[in-house]
Coordinates of C-alpha atoms in Angstrom, one line a residue:
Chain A
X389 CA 0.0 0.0 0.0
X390 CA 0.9 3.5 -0.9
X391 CA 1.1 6.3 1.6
X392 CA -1.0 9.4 -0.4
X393 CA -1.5 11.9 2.6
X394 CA -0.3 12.7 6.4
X395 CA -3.2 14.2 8.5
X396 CA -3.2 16.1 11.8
X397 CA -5.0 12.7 13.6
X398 CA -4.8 10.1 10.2
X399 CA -2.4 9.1 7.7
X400 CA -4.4 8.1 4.4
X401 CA -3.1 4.9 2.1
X402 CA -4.1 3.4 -1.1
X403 CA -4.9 0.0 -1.0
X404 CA -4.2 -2.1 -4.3
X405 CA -8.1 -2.7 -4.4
X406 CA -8.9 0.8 -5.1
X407 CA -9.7 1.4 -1.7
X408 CA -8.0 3.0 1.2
X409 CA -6.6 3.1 4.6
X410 CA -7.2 5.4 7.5
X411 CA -4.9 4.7 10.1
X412 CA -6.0 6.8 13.4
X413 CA -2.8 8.3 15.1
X414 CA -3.1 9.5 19.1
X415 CA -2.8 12.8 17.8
X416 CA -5.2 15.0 18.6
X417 CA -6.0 19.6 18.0
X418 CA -5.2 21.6 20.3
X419 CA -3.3 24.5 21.8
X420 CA -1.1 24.7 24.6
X421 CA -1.3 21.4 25.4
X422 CA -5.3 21.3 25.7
X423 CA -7.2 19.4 23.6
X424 CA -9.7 21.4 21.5
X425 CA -11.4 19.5 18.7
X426 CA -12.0 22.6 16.7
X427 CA -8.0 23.8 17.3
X428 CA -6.2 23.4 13.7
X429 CA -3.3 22.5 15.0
X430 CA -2.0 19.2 16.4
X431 CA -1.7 19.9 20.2
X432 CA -0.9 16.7 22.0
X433 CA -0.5 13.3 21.6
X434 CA -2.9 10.7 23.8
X435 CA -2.6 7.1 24.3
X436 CA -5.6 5.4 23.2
X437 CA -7.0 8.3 21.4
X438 CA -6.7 7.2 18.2
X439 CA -8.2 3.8 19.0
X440 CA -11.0 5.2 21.2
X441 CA -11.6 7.5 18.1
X442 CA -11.7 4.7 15.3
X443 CA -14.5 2.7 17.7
X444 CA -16.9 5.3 17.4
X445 CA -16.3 6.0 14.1
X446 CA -17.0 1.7 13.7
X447 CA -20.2 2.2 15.6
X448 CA -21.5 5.1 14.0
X449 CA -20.6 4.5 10.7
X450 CA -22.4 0.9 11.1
X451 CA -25.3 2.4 12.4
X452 CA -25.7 4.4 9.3
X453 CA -25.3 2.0 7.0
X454 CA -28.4 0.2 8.9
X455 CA -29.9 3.0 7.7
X456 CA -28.7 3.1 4.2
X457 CA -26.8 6.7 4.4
X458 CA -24.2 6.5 2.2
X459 CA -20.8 7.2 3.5
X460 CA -17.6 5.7 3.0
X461 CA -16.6 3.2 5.9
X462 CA -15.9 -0.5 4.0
X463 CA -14.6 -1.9 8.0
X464 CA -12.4 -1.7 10.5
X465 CA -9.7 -3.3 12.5
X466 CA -9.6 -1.7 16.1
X467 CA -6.7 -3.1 17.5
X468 CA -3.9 -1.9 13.9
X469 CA -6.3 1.5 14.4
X470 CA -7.1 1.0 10.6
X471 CA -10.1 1.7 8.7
X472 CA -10.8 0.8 5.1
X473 CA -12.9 3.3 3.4
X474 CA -13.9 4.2 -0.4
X475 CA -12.6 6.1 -2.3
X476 CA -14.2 10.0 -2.3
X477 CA -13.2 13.4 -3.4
X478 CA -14.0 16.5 -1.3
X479 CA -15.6 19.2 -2.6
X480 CA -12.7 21.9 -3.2
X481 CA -10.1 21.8 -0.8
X482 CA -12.2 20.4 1.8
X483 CA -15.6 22.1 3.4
X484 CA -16.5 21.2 7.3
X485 CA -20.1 20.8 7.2
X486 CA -22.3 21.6 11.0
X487 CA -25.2 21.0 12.7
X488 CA -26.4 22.6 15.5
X489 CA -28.8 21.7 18.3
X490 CA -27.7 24.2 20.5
X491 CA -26.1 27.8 20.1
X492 CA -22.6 27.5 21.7
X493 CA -18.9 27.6 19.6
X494 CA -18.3 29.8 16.6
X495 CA -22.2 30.0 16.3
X496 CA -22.3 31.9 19.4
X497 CA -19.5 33.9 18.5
X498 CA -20.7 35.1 15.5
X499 CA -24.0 35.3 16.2
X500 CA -24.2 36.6 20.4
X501 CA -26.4 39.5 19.5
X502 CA -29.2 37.2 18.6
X503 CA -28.9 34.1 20.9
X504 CA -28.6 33.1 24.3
X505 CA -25.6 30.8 24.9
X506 CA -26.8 27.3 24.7
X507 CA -30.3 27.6 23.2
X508 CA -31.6 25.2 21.4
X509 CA -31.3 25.2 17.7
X510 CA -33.4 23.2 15.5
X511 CA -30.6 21.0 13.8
X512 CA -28.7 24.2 11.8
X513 CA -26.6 23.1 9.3
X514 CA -23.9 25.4 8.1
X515 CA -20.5 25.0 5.9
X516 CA -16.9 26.2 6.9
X517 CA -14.3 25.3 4.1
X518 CA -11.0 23.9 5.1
X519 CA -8.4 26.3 5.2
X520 CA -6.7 26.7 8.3
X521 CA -4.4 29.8 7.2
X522 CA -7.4 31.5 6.4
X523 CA -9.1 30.1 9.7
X524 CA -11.9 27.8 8.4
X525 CA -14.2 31.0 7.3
X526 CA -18.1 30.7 6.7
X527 CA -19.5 29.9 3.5
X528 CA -22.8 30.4 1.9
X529 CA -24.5 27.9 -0.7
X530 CA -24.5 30.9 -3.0
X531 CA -20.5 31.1 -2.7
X532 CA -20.3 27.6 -3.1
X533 CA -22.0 27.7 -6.4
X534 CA -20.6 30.3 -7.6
X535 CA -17.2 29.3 -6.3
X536 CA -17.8 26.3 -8.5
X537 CA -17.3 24.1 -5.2
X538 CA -20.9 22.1 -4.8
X539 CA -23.9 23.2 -7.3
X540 CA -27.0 24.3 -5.3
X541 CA -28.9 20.9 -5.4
X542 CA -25.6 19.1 -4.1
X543 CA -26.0 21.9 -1.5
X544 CA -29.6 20.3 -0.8
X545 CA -28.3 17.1 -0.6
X546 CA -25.6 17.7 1.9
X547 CA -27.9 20.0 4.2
X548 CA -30.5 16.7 4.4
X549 CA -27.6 14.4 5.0
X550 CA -26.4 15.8 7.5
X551 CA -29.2 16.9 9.7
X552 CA -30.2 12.5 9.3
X553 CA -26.7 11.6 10.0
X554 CA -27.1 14.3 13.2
X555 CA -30.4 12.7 14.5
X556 CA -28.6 9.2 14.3
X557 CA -26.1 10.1 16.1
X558 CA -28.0 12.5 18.3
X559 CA -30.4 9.2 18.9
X560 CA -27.5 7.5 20.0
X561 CA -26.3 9.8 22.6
X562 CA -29.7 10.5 24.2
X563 CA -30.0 6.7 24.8
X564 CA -26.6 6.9 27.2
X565 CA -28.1 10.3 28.6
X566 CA -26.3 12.2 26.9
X567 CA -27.2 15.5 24.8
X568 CA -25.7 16.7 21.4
X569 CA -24.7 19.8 21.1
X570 CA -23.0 20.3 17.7
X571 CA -21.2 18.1 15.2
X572 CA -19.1 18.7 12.2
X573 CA -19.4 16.6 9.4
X574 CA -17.5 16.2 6.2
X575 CA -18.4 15.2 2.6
X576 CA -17.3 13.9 -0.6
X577 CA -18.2 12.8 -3.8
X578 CA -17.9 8.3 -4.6
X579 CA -17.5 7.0 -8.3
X580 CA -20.9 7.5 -8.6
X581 CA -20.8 10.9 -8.3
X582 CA -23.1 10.2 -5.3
X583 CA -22.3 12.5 -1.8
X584 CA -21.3 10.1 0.7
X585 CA -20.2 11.0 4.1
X586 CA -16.2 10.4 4.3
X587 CA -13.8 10.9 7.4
X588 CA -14.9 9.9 10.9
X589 CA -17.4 10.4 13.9
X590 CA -16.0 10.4 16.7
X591 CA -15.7 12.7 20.3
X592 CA -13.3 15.0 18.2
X593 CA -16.5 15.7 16.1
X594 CA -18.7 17.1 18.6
X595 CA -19.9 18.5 21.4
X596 CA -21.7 16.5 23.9
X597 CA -23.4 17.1 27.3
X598 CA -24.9 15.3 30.2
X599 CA -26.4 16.6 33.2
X600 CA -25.3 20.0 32.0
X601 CA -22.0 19.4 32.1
X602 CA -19.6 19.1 29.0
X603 CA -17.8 15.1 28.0
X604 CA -14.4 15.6 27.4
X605 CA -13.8 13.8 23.7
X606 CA -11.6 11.2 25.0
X607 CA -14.3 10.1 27.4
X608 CA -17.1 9.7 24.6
X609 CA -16.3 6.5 24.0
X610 CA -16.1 4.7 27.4
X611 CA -19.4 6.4 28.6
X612 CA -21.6 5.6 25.2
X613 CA -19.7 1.9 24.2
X614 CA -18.2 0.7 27.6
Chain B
X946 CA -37.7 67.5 15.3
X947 CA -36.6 65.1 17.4
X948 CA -33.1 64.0 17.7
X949 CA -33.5 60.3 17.5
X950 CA -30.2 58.7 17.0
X951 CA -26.1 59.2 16.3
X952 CA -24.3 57.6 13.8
X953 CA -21.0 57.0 13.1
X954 CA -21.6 59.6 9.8
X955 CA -24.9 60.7 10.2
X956 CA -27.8 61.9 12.7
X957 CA -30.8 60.9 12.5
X958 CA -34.2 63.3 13.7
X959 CA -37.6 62.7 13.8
X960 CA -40.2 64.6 12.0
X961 CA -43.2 66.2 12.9
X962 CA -44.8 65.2 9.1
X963 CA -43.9 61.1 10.4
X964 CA -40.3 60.9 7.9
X965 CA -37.3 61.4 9.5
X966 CA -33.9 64.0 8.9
X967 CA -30.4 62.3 8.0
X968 CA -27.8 65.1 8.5
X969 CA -24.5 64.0 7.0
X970 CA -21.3 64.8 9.1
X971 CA -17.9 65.1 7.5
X972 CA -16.9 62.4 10.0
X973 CA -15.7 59.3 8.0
X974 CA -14.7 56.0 9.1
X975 CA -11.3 54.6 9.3
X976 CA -8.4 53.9 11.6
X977 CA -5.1 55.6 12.8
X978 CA -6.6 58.9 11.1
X979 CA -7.0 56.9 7.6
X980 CA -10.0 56.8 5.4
X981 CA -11.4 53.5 5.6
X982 CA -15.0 52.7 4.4
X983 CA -14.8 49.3 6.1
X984 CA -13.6 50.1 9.3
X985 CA -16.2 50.1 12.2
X986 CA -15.0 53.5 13.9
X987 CA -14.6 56.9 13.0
X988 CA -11.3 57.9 12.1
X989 CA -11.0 61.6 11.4
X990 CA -13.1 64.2 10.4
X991 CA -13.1 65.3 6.6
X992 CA -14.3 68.9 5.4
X993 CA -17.1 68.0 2.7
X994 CA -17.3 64.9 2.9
X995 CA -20.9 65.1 4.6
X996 CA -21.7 67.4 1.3
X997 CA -20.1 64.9 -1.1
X998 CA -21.7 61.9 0.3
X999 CA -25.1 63.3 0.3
X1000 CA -24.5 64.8 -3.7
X1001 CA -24.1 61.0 -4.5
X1002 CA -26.7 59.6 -2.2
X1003 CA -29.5 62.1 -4.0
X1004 CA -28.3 61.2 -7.7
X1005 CA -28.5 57.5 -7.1
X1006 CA -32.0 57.6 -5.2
X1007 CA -33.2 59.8 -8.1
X1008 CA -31.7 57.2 -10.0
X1009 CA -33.4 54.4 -8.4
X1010 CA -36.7 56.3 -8.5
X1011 CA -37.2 56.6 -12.0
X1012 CA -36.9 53.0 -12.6
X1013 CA -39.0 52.2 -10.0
X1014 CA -36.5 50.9 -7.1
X1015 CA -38.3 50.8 -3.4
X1016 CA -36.2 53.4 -1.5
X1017 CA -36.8 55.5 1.8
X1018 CA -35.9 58.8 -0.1
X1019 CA -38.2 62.1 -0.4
X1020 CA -36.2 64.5 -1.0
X1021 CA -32.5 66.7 0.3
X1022 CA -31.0 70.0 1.1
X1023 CA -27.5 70.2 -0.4
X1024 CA -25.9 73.1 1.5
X1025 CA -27.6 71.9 5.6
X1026 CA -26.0 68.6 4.2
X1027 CA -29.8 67.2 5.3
X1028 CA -31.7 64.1 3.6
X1029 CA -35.6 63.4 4.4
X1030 CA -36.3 59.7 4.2
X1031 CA -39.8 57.8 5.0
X1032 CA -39.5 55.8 7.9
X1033 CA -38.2 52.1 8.0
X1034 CA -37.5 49.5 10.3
X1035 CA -33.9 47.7 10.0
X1036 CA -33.6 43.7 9.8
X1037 CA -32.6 42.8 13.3
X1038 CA -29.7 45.2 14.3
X1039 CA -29.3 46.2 10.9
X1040 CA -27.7 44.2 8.2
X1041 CA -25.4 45.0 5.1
X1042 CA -26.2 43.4 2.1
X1043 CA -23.1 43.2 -0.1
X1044 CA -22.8 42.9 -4.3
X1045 CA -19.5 42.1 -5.5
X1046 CA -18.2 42.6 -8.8
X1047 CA -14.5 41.4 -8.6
X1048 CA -12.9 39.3 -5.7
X1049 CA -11.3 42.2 -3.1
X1050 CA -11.7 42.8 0.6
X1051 CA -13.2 40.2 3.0
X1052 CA -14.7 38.1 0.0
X1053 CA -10.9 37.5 -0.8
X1054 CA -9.7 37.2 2.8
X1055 CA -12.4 34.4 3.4
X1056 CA -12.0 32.6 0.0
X1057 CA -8.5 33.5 -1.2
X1058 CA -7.7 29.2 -2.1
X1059 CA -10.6 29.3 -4.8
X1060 CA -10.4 32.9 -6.3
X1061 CA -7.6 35.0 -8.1
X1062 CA -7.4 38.5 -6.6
X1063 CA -10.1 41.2 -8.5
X1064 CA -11.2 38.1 -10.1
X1065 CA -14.7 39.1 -12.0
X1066 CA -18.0 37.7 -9.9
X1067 CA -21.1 38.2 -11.5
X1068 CA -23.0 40.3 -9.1
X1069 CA -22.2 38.2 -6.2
X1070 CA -24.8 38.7 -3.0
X1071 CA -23.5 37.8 0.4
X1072 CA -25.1 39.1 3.9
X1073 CA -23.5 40.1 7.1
X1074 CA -24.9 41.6 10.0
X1075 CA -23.7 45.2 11.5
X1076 CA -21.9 43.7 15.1
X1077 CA -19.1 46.1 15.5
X1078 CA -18.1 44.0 18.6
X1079 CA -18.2 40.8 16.6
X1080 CA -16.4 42.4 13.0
X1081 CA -19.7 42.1 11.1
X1082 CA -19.6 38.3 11.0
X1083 CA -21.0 36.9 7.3
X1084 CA -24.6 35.1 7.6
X1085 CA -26.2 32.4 5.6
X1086 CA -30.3 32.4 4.4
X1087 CA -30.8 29.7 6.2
X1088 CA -29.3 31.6 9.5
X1089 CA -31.0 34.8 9.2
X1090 CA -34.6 33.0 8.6
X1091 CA -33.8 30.5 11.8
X1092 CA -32.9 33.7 13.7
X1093 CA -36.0 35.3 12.9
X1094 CA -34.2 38.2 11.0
X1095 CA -35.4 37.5 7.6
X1096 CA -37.9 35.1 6.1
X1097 CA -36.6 32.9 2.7
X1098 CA -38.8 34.6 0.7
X1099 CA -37.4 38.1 2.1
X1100 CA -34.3 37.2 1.4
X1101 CA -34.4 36.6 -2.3
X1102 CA -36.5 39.9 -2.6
X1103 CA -33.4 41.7 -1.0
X1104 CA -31.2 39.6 -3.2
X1105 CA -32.7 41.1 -6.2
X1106 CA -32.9 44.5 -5.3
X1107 CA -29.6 44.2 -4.1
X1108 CA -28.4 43.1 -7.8
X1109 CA -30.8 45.4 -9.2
X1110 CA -29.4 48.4 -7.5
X1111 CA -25.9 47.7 -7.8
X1112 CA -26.5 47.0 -11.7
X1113 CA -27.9 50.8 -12.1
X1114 CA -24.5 52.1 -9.9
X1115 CA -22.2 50.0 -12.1
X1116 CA -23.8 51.4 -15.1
X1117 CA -23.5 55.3 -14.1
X1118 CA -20.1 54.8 -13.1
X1119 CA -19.2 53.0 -16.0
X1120 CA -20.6 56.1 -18.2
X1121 CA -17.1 58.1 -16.4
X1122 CA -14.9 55.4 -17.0
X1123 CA -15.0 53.9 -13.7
X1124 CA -15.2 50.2 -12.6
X1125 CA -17.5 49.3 -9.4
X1126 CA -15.7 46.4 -7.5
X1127 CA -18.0 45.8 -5.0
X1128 CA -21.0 48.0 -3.0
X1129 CA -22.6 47.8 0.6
X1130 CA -26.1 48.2 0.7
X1131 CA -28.7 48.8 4.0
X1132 CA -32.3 47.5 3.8
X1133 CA -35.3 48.0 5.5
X1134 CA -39.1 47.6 5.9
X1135 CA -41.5 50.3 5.4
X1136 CA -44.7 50.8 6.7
X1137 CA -46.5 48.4 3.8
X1138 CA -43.8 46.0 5.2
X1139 CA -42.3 46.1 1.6
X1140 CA -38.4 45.8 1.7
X1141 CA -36.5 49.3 0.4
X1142 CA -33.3 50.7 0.0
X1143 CA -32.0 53.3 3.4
X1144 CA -29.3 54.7 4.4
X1145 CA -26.8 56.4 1.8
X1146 CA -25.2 55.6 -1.6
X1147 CA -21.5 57.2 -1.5
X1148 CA -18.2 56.6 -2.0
X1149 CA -17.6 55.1 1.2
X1150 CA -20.1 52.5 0.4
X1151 CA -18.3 51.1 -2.8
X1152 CA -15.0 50.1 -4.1
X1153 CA -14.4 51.8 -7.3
X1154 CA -11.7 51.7 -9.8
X1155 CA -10.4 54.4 -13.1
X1156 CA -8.1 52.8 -15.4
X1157 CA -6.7 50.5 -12.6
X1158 CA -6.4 52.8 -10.1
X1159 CA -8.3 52.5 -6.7
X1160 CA -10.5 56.2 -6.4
X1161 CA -10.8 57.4 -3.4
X1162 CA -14.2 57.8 -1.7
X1163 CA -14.3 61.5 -1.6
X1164 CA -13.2 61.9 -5.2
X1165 CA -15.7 59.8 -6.1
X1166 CA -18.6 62.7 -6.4
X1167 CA -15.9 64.8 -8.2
X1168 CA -15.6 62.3 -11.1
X1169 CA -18.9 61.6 -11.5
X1170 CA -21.0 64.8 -11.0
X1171 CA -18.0 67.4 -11.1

């Protein structure tokens, strides 16, 4: 196999059969030390992270396909941290795509004058395109067309993926007593031309809650699979 | 009349006839004592530029008038620098509805990886809303209708004027030669709840260019009326 890419948390390699590899590394974003999923920089590295990471991805990413939303995830071996996935182009250099239960993050931020913090939000979706020198900026379906990123039915497509692939996962959580806050998605396009989710889902993807008080990423997966 | 309100570059009075009295001042905005239409404070204090500003503002809304373009203007006194507007409620806090031409400013700060700089845009519509505190963060449709701001349907009505308008600038300018980059527009509702234009049409609304060279805001009513 064929090393194509080094990520800030996975190393991507082709596979002879066309498909490819994610290895999950114990990396993880942050600054200073702390990790921050929505850092775009690599801030630490954490033992079991990457494994802890790669079994919520399996779970999630299995759930999904129960429920025939297209994505990318072939399987998974926990213990080499590998998953084999399709292959999938993003859309430009990479968009982040969000939804939103509740108003906190760079929602809040941008938007304080017209929310309280944490109020609930009727699963937002909103894109961010990759660019970390440029500090992941907002972007509008209108720029995307234009842009020649994602037409505006692709646009569509992506907003009612990814509020289903929210409520899954959402679903999921409230069953462990836990509350979604946000998540952050991304897309690409398979052979087919089809959008497919791509990446992972996992506690670097989200915010989650319970009992009002915030789950650190790392302990996502012992509280919702242990 | 009633003194209702102070803006960064104009006041604003209440009538006794119901409309209400925009006095231009020759403060502009800017930092570090430079002219800068952008910039969210007032930087200095610039004799005529009140006068200038409102010359322009009354050609365009005459402009806009004859073909029929919803606008809160009735009529202005060049020498008190005064402009009598019908009354209007802003979106929210106020919003500025943007139309770019080429790919400058913020457009090109946020999506510099998929756009050449003064790259041509067809009349490109993007929203933000007026949060000094917050730099006048970008906002989708689908945001400002959740927030209760503007409804979809609003929004395309003030996409259209917004290219309508701009079209009509572009075209005047063009007749002295000169090239409109981009403009910043203000809407509001009037008391039929129809959406019209407010506020001012100057030359610290717009990015203009002669022969490649960027022209000054307060040169801009010079070279077009002078």
């Amino acid at each position: 196999m064929k090393h194509v890419y080094t990520g800030k948390t996975k190393d991507v390699f082709e596979l002879e059969d066309g498909n490819y590899l994610l290895k999950f590394k114990d990396d993880v974003t942050g600054e200073d030390g702390v990790f921050d999923p929505g850092a775009n920089s690599v801030g630490l590295s954490i033992e079991g992270a990457g494994k802890a990471g790669l079994k919520l991805t399996q779970f999630f990413f299995e759930k999904l396909k129960e429920k025939d939303i297209p994505n990318h995830y072939v399987d998974a071996d926990i213990e080499k941290q590998e998953m084999k996935v399709a292959p999938a182009t993003v859309f430009g250099n990479g968009l982040e795509v969000i939804c939103r239960f509740r108003a906190v993050g760079s929602f809040l931020r941008r938007y304080g004058a017209y929310v309280e913090e944490g109020q609930a939000l009727d699963a937002f979706v909103e894109v961010t395109i990759k660019d970390d020198e440029r500090l992941d900026p907002p972007i509008s379906n209108d720029a995307l067309d234009m842009l020649g990123i994602l037409t505006k039915e692709e646009y569509e497509v992506l907003k009612g993926l990814t509020k289903d692939i929210s409520l899954v996962v959402k679903e999921e959580l409230a069953k462990k007593g836990m509350e979604l806050y946000d998540i952050k998605l991304e897309f690409g396009r398979n052979k087919a031309n089809e959008i497919i989710l791509i990446d992972e889902i996992s506690g670097g993807n989200m915010r989650v809650y319970k009992d009002g008080k915030y789950i650190l990423p790392l302990d996502l997966e012992q509280l919702l699979l242990g």
